[in-house]
Amino acid sequence: PIVLITAAGFLLNSVELLVLGVFLLGSQSAFFGPAKYAYLPEHMKSSELVMANALVESATFMAILLGTIAAGSLMSQDAGPSIVYIVCGFAFAVALLGVYQAQRMPLTPSQLPQLKVNWNLFTETWRNVAFASRLPKVWPALLGISWLWFVGATYLTQFPLLSNTLLNASAGVATVLLFAFTVGLGIGAFLCEKWSRKRIEMGLVPYGLGVMILAGVLLHLVLHSYQSSAVQQSVFTFFGAANNLAVLALFVLISIGVGLYSVPLYSTMQAFAPRESRSRVVSANNIINYIVHHADCLNSLFTRVDSVPSFQ
């Protein structure tokens, strides 16, 4: 239904329907995230939890990457109204595939069926965060994940700006940087599963943090001495310069650190949260992520508005 509402907004040129579609997608995500992460420990052994999180993290970012590439490629073509029909039809097909896969998943009975829903958004939000803060093994993991979202938002929101200004490159180069980030995340997540020997190993978190810091400092040094090209770089010319390859490699290294850092934290959050309250704990984590993520995006927005008019 959400895809149909959004498709109607595109076909009728209705801003109101499009805004409603975005609102409903956000609401659906509020249900989806906690259910997804709370579901894994119910059907995975403790020895499988790290790999399960590695797969979820990699698949999530790969889906974001593919959706970004597909949307940018389709909507940039001057093919008239037919493109809108293709995009809406493809989105509907993806939605049907999601419903089909969801129906194939084993059912999980509620661990707390007597729980009453509190419809006051503000008091329930505060209650969820307060509940999570009283879990000594889980709360530090939640704070660590939220810090990662803060850093990740900084990098991801700067890809188009970096590509357009300092690198003087086409929009395709920004996609290449995002692809490098996604590949590195998958590598880090699977290295985490291998090095942890299928255990929840929090000792990998400092190593992931160290990799992110080292690669970030090196990236700063490379970009600080970067000489912008006078002619806009295409994707093909971008791969022909050594300094561009250094930027690409450092983005991969940063995201490898992200994988090493994030997977143990998510696994810890799932393993040590009370079984009947896992979804509430994940929900509290999403609330904290939302606050730090949007505060960072707001700061990035003000930075971009002053420097690049096309990003206003």
PDB file of N, CA and C in Angstrom, residues 71-169:
ATOM      1  N   ALA A  71      18.037   4.296  -8.789  1.00  0.00           N
ATOM      2  CA  ALA A  71      17.216   5.511  -8.815  1.00  0.00           C
ATOM      3  C   ALA A  71      17.920   6.629  -9.577  1.00  0.00           C
ATOM      4  N   GLY A  72      19.216   6.805  -9.294  1.00  0.00           N
ATOM      5  CA  GLY A  72      19.958   7.869  -9.985  1.00  0.00           C
ATOM      6  C   GLY A  72      20.041   7.631 -11.476  1.00  0.00           C
ATOM      7  N   SER A  73      20.269   6.377 -11.874  1.00  0.00           N
ATOM      8  CA  SER A  73      20.388   6.058 -13.300  1.00  0.00           C
ATOM      9  C   SER A  73      19.068   6.243 -14.027  1.00  0.00           C
ATOM     10  N   LEU A  74      17.977   5.792 -13.415  1.00  0.00           N
ATOM     11  CA  LEU A  74      16.680   5.872 -14.071  1.00  0.00           C
ATOM     12  C   LEU A  74      16.164   7.306 -14.143  1.00  0.00           C
ATOM     13  N   MET A  75      16.211   8.011 -13.036  1.00  0.00           N
ATOM     14  CA  MET A  75      15.611   9.336 -12.993  1.00  0.00           C
ATOM     15  C   MET A  75      16.445  10.392 -13.717  1.00  0.00           C
ATOM     16  N   SER A  76      17.711  10.060 -14.031  1.00  0.00           N
ATOM     17  CA  SER A  76      18.537  11.026 -14.758  1.00  0.00           C
ATOM     18  C   SER A  76      18.283  10.965 -16.259  1.00  0.00           C
ATOM     19  N   GLN A  77      17.620   9.924 -16.709  1.00  0.00           N
ATOM     20  CA  GLN A  77      17.340   9.786 -18.138  1.00  0.00           C
ATOM     21  C   GLN A  77      16.142  10.656 -18.529  1.00  0.00           C
ATOM     22  N   ASP A  78      16.268  11.339 -19.643  1.00  0.00           N
ATOM     23  CA  ASP A  78      15.181  12.186 -20.133  1.00  0.00           C
ATOM     24  C   ASP A  78      14.284  11.351 -21.056  1.00  0.00           C
ATOM     25  N   ALA A  79      13.507  10.486 -20.410  1.00  0.00           N
ATOM     26  CA  ALA A  79      12.657   9.571 -21.190  1.00  0.00           C
ATOM     27  C   ALA A  79      11.184   9.850 -20.996  1.00  0.00           C
ATOM     28  N   GLY A  80      10.835  10.975 -20.371  1.00  0.00           N
ATOM     29  CA  GLY A  80       9.445  11.336 -20.219  1.00  0.00           C
ATOM     30  C   GLY A  80       8.734  10.515 -19.156  1.00  0.00           C
ATOM     31  N   PRO A  81       7.423  10.454 -19.260  1.00  0.00           N
ATOM     32  CA  PRO A  81       6.609   9.783 -18.228  1.00  0.00           C
ATOM     33  C   PRO A  81       6.863   8.285 -18.116  1.00  0.00           C
ATOM     34  N   SER A  82       7.400   7.653 -19.162  1.00  0.00           N
ATOM     35  CA  SER A  82       7.590   6.206 -19.117  1.00  0.00           C
ATOM     36  C   SER A  82       8.530   5.785 -17.994  1.00  0.00           C
ATOM     37  N   ILE A  83       9.519   6.632 -17.680  1.00  0.00           N
ATOM     38  CA  ILE A  83      10.456   6.311 -16.611  1.00  0.00           C
ATOM     39  C   ILE A  83       9.724   6.204 -15.277  1.00  0.00           C
ATOM     40  N   VAL A  84       8.746   7.087 -15.053  1.00  0.00           N
ATOM     41  CA  VAL A  84       7.989   7.058 -13.805  1.00  0.00           C
ATOM     42  C   VAL A  84       7.262   5.723 -13.662  1.00  0.00           C
ATOM     43  N   TYR A  85       6.682   5.235 -14.752  1.00  0.00           N
ATOM     44  CA  TYR A  85       5.990   3.943 -14.714  1.00  0.00           C
ATOM     45  C   TYR A  85       6.972   2.810 -14.419  1.00  0.00           C
ATOM     46  N   ILE A  86       8.159   2.882 -15.002  1.00  0.00           N
ATOM     47  CA  ILE A  86       9.161   1.836 -14.773  1.00  0.00           C
ATOM     48  C   ILE A  86       9.593   1.826 -13.308  1.00  0.00           C
ATOM     49  N   VAL A  87       9.862   3.018 -12.758  1.00  0.00           N
ATOM     50  CA  VAL A  87      10.296   3.114 -11.358  1.00  0.00           C
ATOM     51  C   VAL A  87       9.205   2.617 -10.417  1.00  0.00           C
ATOM     52  N   CYS A  88       7.970   3.045 -10.660  1.00  0.00           N
ATOM     53  CA  CYS A  88       6.863   2.622  -9.795  1.00  0.00           C
ATOM     54  C   CYS A  88       6.632   1.119  -9.902  1.00  0.00           C
ATOM     55  N   GLY A  89       6.712   0.574 -11.115  1.00  0.00           N
ATOM     56  CA  GLY A  89       6.530  -0.861 -11.290  1.00  0.00           C
ATOM     57  C   GLY A  89       7.630  -1.660 -10.611  1.00  0.00           C
ATOM     58  N   PHE A  90       8.864  -1.172 -10.720  1.00  0.00           N
ATOM     59  CA  PHE A  90       9.972  -1.868 -10.074  1.00  0.00           C
ATOM     60  C   PHE A  90       9.821  -1.830  -8.557  1.00  0.00           C
ATOM     61  N   ALA A  91       9.438  -0.679  -8.011  1.00  0.00           N
ATOM     62  CA  ALA A  91       9.241  -0.562  -6.563  1.00  0.00           C
ATOM     63  C   ALA A  91       8.138  -1.502  -6.088  1.00  0.00           C
ATOM     64  N   PHE A  92       7.072  -1.621  -6.887  1.00  0.00           N
ATOM     65  CA  PHE A  92       5.973  -2.522  -6.515  1.00  0.00           C
ATOM     66  C   PHE A  92       6.440  -3.980  -6.536  1.00  0.00           C
ATOM     67  N   ALA A  93       7.282  -4.329  -7.511  1.00  0.00           N
ATOM     68  CA  ALA A  93       7.810  -5.696  -7.584  1.00  0.00           C
ATOM     69  C   ALA A  93       8.674  -6.007  -6.366  1.00  0.00           C
ATOM     70  N   VAL A  94       9.496  -5.040  -5.951  1.00  0.00           N
ATOM     71  CA  VAL A  94      10.333  -5.232  -4.759  1.00  0.00           C
ATOM     72  C   VAL A  94       9.462  -5.396  -3.517  1.00  0.00           C
ATOM     73  N   ALA A  95       8.380  -4.617  -3.428  1.00  0.00           N
ATOM     74  CA  ALA A  95       7.480  -4.717  -2.283  1.00  0.00           C
ATOM     75  C   ALA A  95       6.814  -6.096  -2.234  1.00  0.00           C
ATOM     76  N   LEU A  96       6.368  -6.596  -3.386  1.00  0.00           N
ATOM     77  CA  LEU A  96       5.762  -7.927  -3.427  1.00  0.00           C
ATOM     78  C   LEU A  96       6.766  -9.002  -3.025  1.00  0.00           C
ATOM     79  N   LEU A  97       8.014  -8.851  -3.480  1.00  0.00           N
ATOM     80  CA  LEU A  97       9.054  -9.814  -3.107  1.00  0.00           C
ATOM     81  C   LEU A  97       9.284  -9.796  -1.593  1.00  0.00           C
ATOM     82  N   GLY A  98       9.246  -8.605  -0.999  1.00  0.00           N
ATOM     83  CA  GLY A  98       9.403  -8.502   0.446  1.00  0.00           C
ATOM     84  C   GLY A  98       8.279  -9.188   1.198  1.00  0.00           C
ATOM     85  N   VAL A  99       7.050  -9.003   0.729  1.00  0.00           N
ATOM     86  CA  VAL A  99       5.908  -9.661   1.366  1.00  0.00           C
ATOM     87  C   VAL A  99       6.033 -11.182   1.245  1.00  0.00           C
ATOM     88  N   TYR A 100       6.441 -11.641   0.069  1.00  0.00           N
ATOM     89  CA  TYR A 100       6.590 -13.086  -0.153  1.00  0.00           C
ATOM     90  C   TYR A 100       7.643 -13.671   0.788  1.00  0.00           C
ATOM     91  N   GLN A 101       8.797 -13.007   0.891  1.00  0.00           N
ATOM     92  CA  GLN A 101       9.853 -13.519   1.764  1.00  0.00           C
ATOM     93  C   GLN A 101       9.436 -13.467   3.237  1.00  0.00           C
ATOM     94  N   ALA A 102       8.704 -12.429   3.621  1.00  0.00           N
ATOM     95  CA  ALA A 102       8.258 -12.319   5.010  1.00  0.00           C
ATOM     96  C   ALA A 102       7.326 -13.465   5.380  1.00  0.00           C
ATOM     97  N   GLN A 103       6.501 -13.893   4.424  1.00  0.00           N
ATOM     98  CA  GLN A 103       5.581 -14.996   4.688  1.00  0.00           C
ATOM     99  C   GLN A 103       6.306 -16.325   4.862  1.00  0.00           C
ATOM    100  N   ARG A 104       7.506 -16.433   4.329  1.00  0.00           N
ATOM    101  CA  ARG A 104       8.268 -17.677   4.418  1.00  0.00           C
ATOM    102  C   ARG A 104       9.052 -17.780   5.725  1.00  0.00           C
ATOM    103  N   MET A 105       9.149 -16.702   6.476  1.00  0.00           N
ATOM    104  CA  MET A 105       9.929 -16.718   7.711  1.00  0.00           C
ATOM    105  C   MET A 105       9.193 -17.483   8.808  1.00  0.00           C
ATOM    106  N   PRO A 106       9.913 -18.262   9.633  1.00  0.00           N
ATOM    107  CA  PRO A 106       9.257 -18.957  10.751  1.00  0.00           C
ATOM    108  C   PRO A 106       8.615 -17.966  11.710  1.00  0.00           C
ATOM    109  N   LEU A 107       7.437 -18.317  12.194  1.00  0.00           N
ATOM    110  CA  LEU A 107       6.726 -17.445  13.117  1.00  0.00           C
ATOM    111  C   LEU A 107       7.404 -17.455  14.479  1.00  0.00           C
ATOM    112  N   THR A 108       7.338 -16.326  15.167  1.00  0.00           N
ATOM    113  CA  THR A 108       7.911 -16.202  16.506  1.00  0.00           C
ATOM    114  C   THR A 108       6.839 -15.673  17.444  1.00  0.00           C
ATOM    115  N   PRO A 109       6.410 -16.446  18.412  1.00  0.00           N
ATOM    116  CA  PRO A 109       5.377 -15.960  19.336  1.00  0.00           C
ATOM    117  C   PRO A 109       5.914 -14.831  20.210  1.00  0.00           C
ATOM    118  N   SER A 110       5.024 -13.967  20.649  1.00  0.00           N
ATOM    119  CA  SER A 110       5.413 -12.864  21.511  1.00  0.00           C
ATOM    120  C   SER A 110       5.928 -13.389  22.836  1.00  0.00           C
ATOM    121  N   GLN A 111       7.032 -12.797  23.312  1.00  0.00           N
ATOM    122  CA  GLN A 111       7.593 -13.183  24.602  1.00  0.00           C
ATOM    123  C   GLN A 111       6.914 -12.460  25.766  1.00  0.00           C
ATOM    124  N   LEU A 112       6.130 -11.436  25.432  1.00  0.00           N
ATOM    125  CA  LEU A 112       5.435 -10.684  26.482  1.00  0.00           C
ATOM    126  C   LEU A 112       4.043 -10.316  25.975  1.00  0.00           C
ATOM    127  N   PRO A 113       3.160 -11.284  25.811  1.00  0.00           N
ATOM    128  CA  PRO A 113       1.852 -11.015  25.203  1.00  0.00           C
ATOM    129  C   PRO A 113       0.977 -10.088  26.042  1.00  0.00           C
ATOM    130  N   GLN A 114       1.231  -9.980  27.327  1.00  0.00           N
ATOM    131  CA  GLN A 114       0.406  -9.129  28.184  1.00  0.00           C
ATOM    132  C   GLN A 114       0.837  -7.665  28.166  1.00  0.00           C
ATOM    133  N   LEU A 115       1.872  -7.348  27.409  1.00  0.00           N
ATOM    134  CA  LEU A 115       2.344  -5.966  27.347  1.00  0.00           C
ATOM    135  C   LEU A 115       1.281  -5.060  26.726  1.00  0.00           C
ATOM    136  N   LYS A 116       0.979  -3.958  27.389  1.00  0.00           N
ATOM    137  CA  LYS A 116       0.006  -2.995  26.891  1.00  0.00           C
ATOM    138  C   LYS A 116       0.715  -1.861  26.157  1.00  0.00           C
ATOM    139  N   VAL A 117       0.139  -1.456  25.047  1.00  0.00           N
ATOM    140  CA  VAL A 117       0.730  -0.403  24.225  1.00  0.00           C
ATOM    141  C   VAL A 117       0.408   0.953  24.832  1.00  0.00           C
ATOM    142  N   ASN A 118       1.439   1.745  25.011  1.00  0.00           N
ATOM    143  CA  ASN A 118       1.262   3.118  25.477  1.00  0.00           C
ATOM    144  C   ASN A 118       1.263   4.033  24.250  1.00  0.00           C
ATOM    145  N   TRP A 119       0.156   4.667  23.981  1.00  0.00           N
ATOM    146  CA  TRP A 119       0.024   5.458  22.755  1.00  0.00           C
ATOM    147  C   TRP A 119       0.589   6.865  22.888  1.00  0.00           C
ATOM    148  N   ASN A 120       1.096   7.225  24.053  1.00  0.00           N
ATOM    149  CA  ASN A 120       1.748   8.532  24.226  1.00  0.00           C
ATOM    150  C   ASN A 120       3.176   8.426  23.716  1.00  0.00           C
ATOM    151  N   LEU A 121       3.455   9.037  22.571  1.00  0.00           N
ATOM    152  CA  LEU A 121       4.767   8.893  21.930  1.00  0.00           C
ATOM    153  C   LEU A 121       5.898   9.390  22.814  1.00  0.00           C
ATOM    154  N   PHE A 122       5.671  10.484  23.531  1.00  0.00           N
ATOM    155  CA  PHE A 122       6.754  11.113  24.287  1.00  0.00           C
ATOM    156  C   PHE A 122       7.099  10.305  25.539  1.00  0.00           C
ATOM    157  N   THR A 123       6.078   9.904  26.301  1.00  0.00           N
ATOM    158  CA  THR A 123       6.367   9.149  27.525  1.00  0.00           C
ATOM    159  C   THR A 123       6.918   7.767  27.201  1.00  0.00           C
ATOM    160  N   GLU A 124       6.424   7.136  26.130  1.00  0.00           N
ATOM    161  CA  GLU A 124       6.917   5.805  25.788  1.00  0.00           C
ATOM    162  C   GLU A 124       8.342   5.874  25.247  1.00  0.00           C
ATOM    163  N   THR A 125       8.651   6.930  24.501  1.00  0.00           N
ATOM    164  CA  THR A 125      10.018   7.107  24.023  1.00  0.00           C
ATOM    165  C   THR A 125      10.978   7.235  25.198  1.00  0.00           C
ATOM    166  N   TRP A 126      10.616   8.082  26.158  1.00  0.00           N
ATOM    167  CA  TRP A 126      11.454   8.270  27.330  1.00  0.00           C
ATOM    168  C   TRP A 126      11.572   6.967  28.126  1.00  0.00           C
ATOM    169  N   ARG A 127      10.475   6.224  28.232  1.00  0.00           N
ATOM    170  CA  ARG A 127      10.472   4.982  28.996  1.00  0.00           C
ATOM    171  C   ARG A 127      11.383   3.944  28.358  1.00  0.00           C
ATOM    172  N   ASN A 128      11.351   3.850  27.034  1.00  0.00           N
ATOM    173  CA  ASN A 128      12.212   2.889  26.342  1.00  0.00           C
ATOM    174  C   ASN A 128      13.685   3.206  26.545  1.00  0.00           C
ATOM    175  N   VAL A 129      14.044   4.474  26.371  1.00  0.00           N
ATOM    176  CA  VAL A 129      15.457   4.869  26.535  1.00  0.00           C
ATOM    177  C   VAL A 129      15.893   4.666  27.976  1.00  0.00           C
ATOM    178  N   ALA A 130      15.039   5.025  28.940  1.00  0.00           N
ATOM    179  CA  ALA A 130      15.376   4.842  30.356  1.00  0.00           C
ATOM    180  C   ALA A 130      15.550   3.364  30.687  1.00  0.00           C
ATOM    181  N   PHE A 131      14.700   2.514  30.112  1.00  0.00           N
ATOM    182  CA  PHE A 131      14.810   1.072  30.354  1.00  0.00           C
ATOM    183  C   PHE A 131      16.151   0.550  29.828  1.00  0.00           C
ATOM    184  N   ALA A 132      16.529   0.956  28.612  1.00  0.00           N
ATOM    185  CA  ALA A 132      17.784   0.486  28.036  1.00  0.00           C
ATOM    186  C   ALA A 132      18.987   0.982  28.832  1.00  0.00           C
ATOM    187  N   SER A 133      18.902   2.194  29.372  1.00  0.00           N
ATOM    188  CA  SER A 133      20.033   2.755  30.119  1.00  0.00           C
ATOM    189  C   SER A 133      20.307   2.001  31.412  1.00  0.00           C
ATOM    190  N   ARG A 134      19.348   1.209  31.888  1.00  0.00           N
ATOM    191  CA  ARG A 134      19.534   0.447  33.124  1.00  0.00           C
ATOM    192  C   ARG A 134      20.102  -0.956  32.873  1.00  0.00           C
ATOM    193  N   LEU A 135      20.461  -1.253  31.622  1.00  0.00           N
ATOM    194  CA  LEU A 135      21.052  -2.552  31.288  1.00  0.00           C
ATOM    195  C   LEU A 135      22.567  -2.369  31.152  1.00  0.00           C
ATOM    196  N   PRO A 136      23.350  -2.797  32.149  1.00  0.00           N
ATOM    197  CA  PRO A 136      24.776  -2.444  32.185  1.00  0.00           C
ATOM    198  C   PRO A 136      25.599  -3.003  31.038  1.00  0.00           C
ATOM    199  N   LYS A 137      25.227  -4.172  30.493  1.00  0.00           N
ATOM    200  CA  LYS A 137      25.992  -4.744  29.393  1.00  0.00           C
ATOM    201  C   LYS A 137      25.531  -4.229  28.038  1.00  0.00           C
ATOM    202  N   VAL A 138      24.305  -3.743  27.982  1.00  0.00           N
ATOM    203  CA  VAL A 138      23.717  -3.338  26.705  1.00  0.00           C
ATOM    204  C   VAL A 138      23.907  -1.853  26.431  1.00  0.00           C
ATOM    205  N   TRP A 139      23.760  -1.013  27.454  1.00  0.00           N
ATOM    206  CA  TRP A 139      23.787   0.437  27.265  1.00  0.00           C
ATOM    207  C   TRP A 139      25.083   0.932  26.607  1.00  0.00           C
ATOM    208  N   PRO A 140      26.291   0.468  27.033  1.00  0.00           N
ATOM    209  CA  PRO A 140      27.494   0.911  26.333  1.00  0.00           C
ATOM    210  C   PRO A 140      27.499   0.532  24.855  1.00  0.00           C
ATOM    211  N   ALA A 141      26.945  -0.641  24.523  1.00  0.00           N
ATOM    212  CA  ALA A 141      26.872  -1.047  23.118  1.00  0.00           C
ATOM    213  C   ALA A 141      25.970  -0.099  22.330  1.00  0.00           C
ATOM    214  N   LEU A 142      24.852   0.313  22.944  1.00  0.00           N
ATOM    215  CA  LEU A 142      23.939   1.242  22.278  1.00  0.00           C
ATOM    216  C   LEU A 142      24.620   2.582  22.019  1.00  0.00           C
ATOM    217  N   LEU A 143      25.361   3.070  23.000  1.00  0.00           N
ATOM    218  CA  LEU A 143      26.065   4.345  22.828  1.00  0.00           C
ATOM    219  C   LEU A 143      27.135   4.224  21.740  1.00  0.00           C
ATOM    220  N   GLY A 144      27.818   3.077  21.708  1.00  0.00           N
ATOM    221  CA  GLY A 144      28.832   2.863  20.672  1.00  0.00           C
ATOM    222  C   GLY A 144      28.224   2.826  19.284  1.00  0.00           C
ATOM    223  N   ILE A 145      27.078   2.176  19.137  1.00  0.00           N
ATOM    224  CA  ILE A 145      26.396   2.123  17.838  1.00  0.00           C
ATOM    225  C   ILE A 145      25.961   3.522  17.410  1.00  0.00           C
ATOM    226  N   SER A 146      25.444   4.303  18.352  1.00  0.00           N
ATOM    227  CA  SER A 146      24.986   5.647  18.021  1.00  0.00           C
ATOM    228  C   SER A 146      26.149   6.538  17.604  1.00  0.00           C
ATOM    229  N   TRP A 147      27.292   6.378  18.285  1.00  0.00           N
ATOM    230  CA  TRP A 147      28.478   7.143  17.859  1.00  0.00           C
ATOM    231  C   TRP A 147      28.854   6.776  16.425  1.00  0.00           C
ATOM    232  N   LEU A 148      28.736   5.473  16.087  1.00  0.00           N
ATOM    233  CA  LEU A 148      29.066   5.042  14.733  1.00  0.00           C
ATOM    234  C   LEU A 148      28.133   5.673  13.709  1.00  0.00           C
ATOM    235  N   TRP A 149      26.839   5.756  14.030  1.00  0.00           N
ATOM    236  CA  TRP A 149      25.903   6.413  13.121  1.00  0.00           C
ATOM    237  C   TRP A 149      26.264   7.884  12.932  1.00  0.00           C
ATOM    238  N   PHE A 150      26.729   8.518  13.985  1.00  0.00           N
ATOM    239  CA  PHE A 150      27.147   9.920  13.894  1.00  0.00           C
ATOM    240  C   PHE A 150      28.313  10.066  12.918  1.00  0.00           C
ATOM    241  N   VAL A 151      29.319   9.203  13.062  1.00  0.00           N
ATOM    242  CA  VAL A 151      30.484   9.248  12.170  1.00  0.00           C
ATOM    243  C   VAL A 151      30.088   8.840  10.757  1.00  0.00           C
ATOM    244  N   GLY A 152      29.273   7.782  10.650  1.00  0.00           N
ATOM    245  CA  GLY A 152      28.857   7.319   9.336  1.00  0.00           C
ATOM    246  C   GLY A 152      28.077   8.361   8.563  1.00  0.00           C
ATOM    247  N   ALA A 153      27.203   9.094   9.270  1.00  0.00           N
ATOM    248  CA  ALA A 153      26.448  10.155   8.607  1.00  0.00           C
ATOM    249  C   ALA A 153      27.379  11.250   8.090  1.00  0.00           C
ATOM    250  N   THR A 154      28.444  11.509   8.838  1.00  0.00           N
ATOM    251  CA  THR A 154      29.415  12.517   8.401  1.00  0.00           C
ATOM    252  C   THR A 154      30.038  12.127   7.071  1.00  0.00           C
ATOM    253  N   TYR A 155      30.452  10.869   6.966  1.00  0.00           N
ATOM    254  CA  TYR A 155      31.075  10.412   5.725  1.00  0.00           C
ATOM    255  C   TYR A 155      30.068  10.347   4.581  1.00  0.00           C
ATOM    256  N   LEU A 156      28.930   9.704   4.817  1.00  0.00           N
ATOM    257  CA  LEU A 156      27.988   9.450   3.730  1.00  0.00           C
ATOM    258  C   LEU A 156      27.399  10.725   3.154  1.00  0.00           C
ATOM    259  N   THR A 157      27.151  11.735   4.016  1.00  0.00           N
ATOM    260  CA  THR A 157      26.586  12.980   3.507  1.00  0.00           C
ATOM    261  C   THR A 157      27.613  13.827   2.763  1.00  0.00           C
ATOM    262  N   GLN A 158      28.902  13.503   2.929  1.00  0.00           N
ATOM    263  CA  GLN A 158      29.937  14.296   2.281  1.00  0.00           C
ATOM    264  C   GLN A 158      30.402  13.710   0.950  1.00  0.00           C
ATOM    265  N   PHE A 159      29.954  12.504   0.598  1.00  0.00           N
ATOM    266  CA  PHE A 159      30.379  11.904  -0.661  1.00  0.00           C
ATOM    267  C   PHE A 159      30.051  12.788  -1.871  1.00  0.00           C
ATOM    268  N   PRO A 160      28.796  13.243  -2.031  1.00  0.00           N
ATOM    269  CA  PRO A 160      28.506  14.100  -3.196  1.00  0.00           C
ATOM    270  C   PRO A 160      29.290  15.401  -3.178  1.00  0.00           C
ATOM    271  N   LEU A 161      29.431  16.010  -1.988  1.00  0.00           N
ATOM    272  CA  LEU A 161      30.165  17.267  -1.887  1.00  0.00           C
ATOM    273  C   LEU A 161      31.634  17.076  -2.232  1.00  0.00           C
ATOM    274  N   LEU A 162      32.247  16.020  -1.706  1.00  0.00           N
ATOM    275  CA  LEU A 162      33.650  15.734  -1.993  1.00  0.00           C
ATOM    276  C   LEU A 162      33.856  15.483  -3.479  1.00  0.00           C
ATOM    277  N   SER A 163      32.973  14.697  -4.069  1.00  0.00           N
ATOM    278  CA  SER A 163      33.094  14.375  -5.487  1.00  0.00           C
ATOM    279  C   SER A 163      32.920  15.605  -6.366  1.00  0.00           C
ATOM    280  N   ASN A 164      31.982  16.477  -5.999  1.00  0.00           N
ATOM    281  CA  ASN A 164      31.646  17.617  -6.842  1.00  0.00           C
ATOM    282  C   ASN A 164      32.654  18.764  -6.729  1.00  0.00           C
ATOM    283  N   THR A 165      33.232  18.946  -5.556  1.00  0.00           N
ATOM    284  CA  THR A 165      34.089  20.118  -5.330  1.00  0.00           C
ATOM    285  C   THR A 165      35.567  19.753  -5.400  1.00  0.00           C
ATOM    286  N   LEU A 166      36.082  19.088  -4.381  1.00  0.00           N
ATOM    287  CA  LEU A 166      37.515  18.831  -4.317  1.00  0.00           C
ATOM    288  C   LEU A 166      37.996  17.931  -5.444  1.00  0.00           C
ATOM    289  N   LEU A 167      37.271  16.842  -5.700  1.00  0.00           N
ATOM    290  CA  LEU A 167      37.693  15.915  -6.749  1.00  0.00           C
ATOM    291  C   LEU A 167      37.311  16.400  -8.144  1.00  0.00           C
ATOM    292  N   ASN A 168      36.370  17.340  -8.231  1.00  0.00           N
ATOM    293  CA  ASN A 168      35.858  17.826  -9.517  1.00  0.00           C
ATOM    294  C   ASN A 168      35.489  16.632 -10.406  1.00  0.00           C
ATOM    295  N   ALA A 169      34.646  15.770  -9.891  1.00  0.00           N
ATOM    296  CA  ALA A 169      34.300  14.540 -10.589  1.00  0.00           C
ATOM    297  C   ALA A 169      32.796  14.481 -10.824  1.00  0.00           C
TER     298      ALA A 169
END
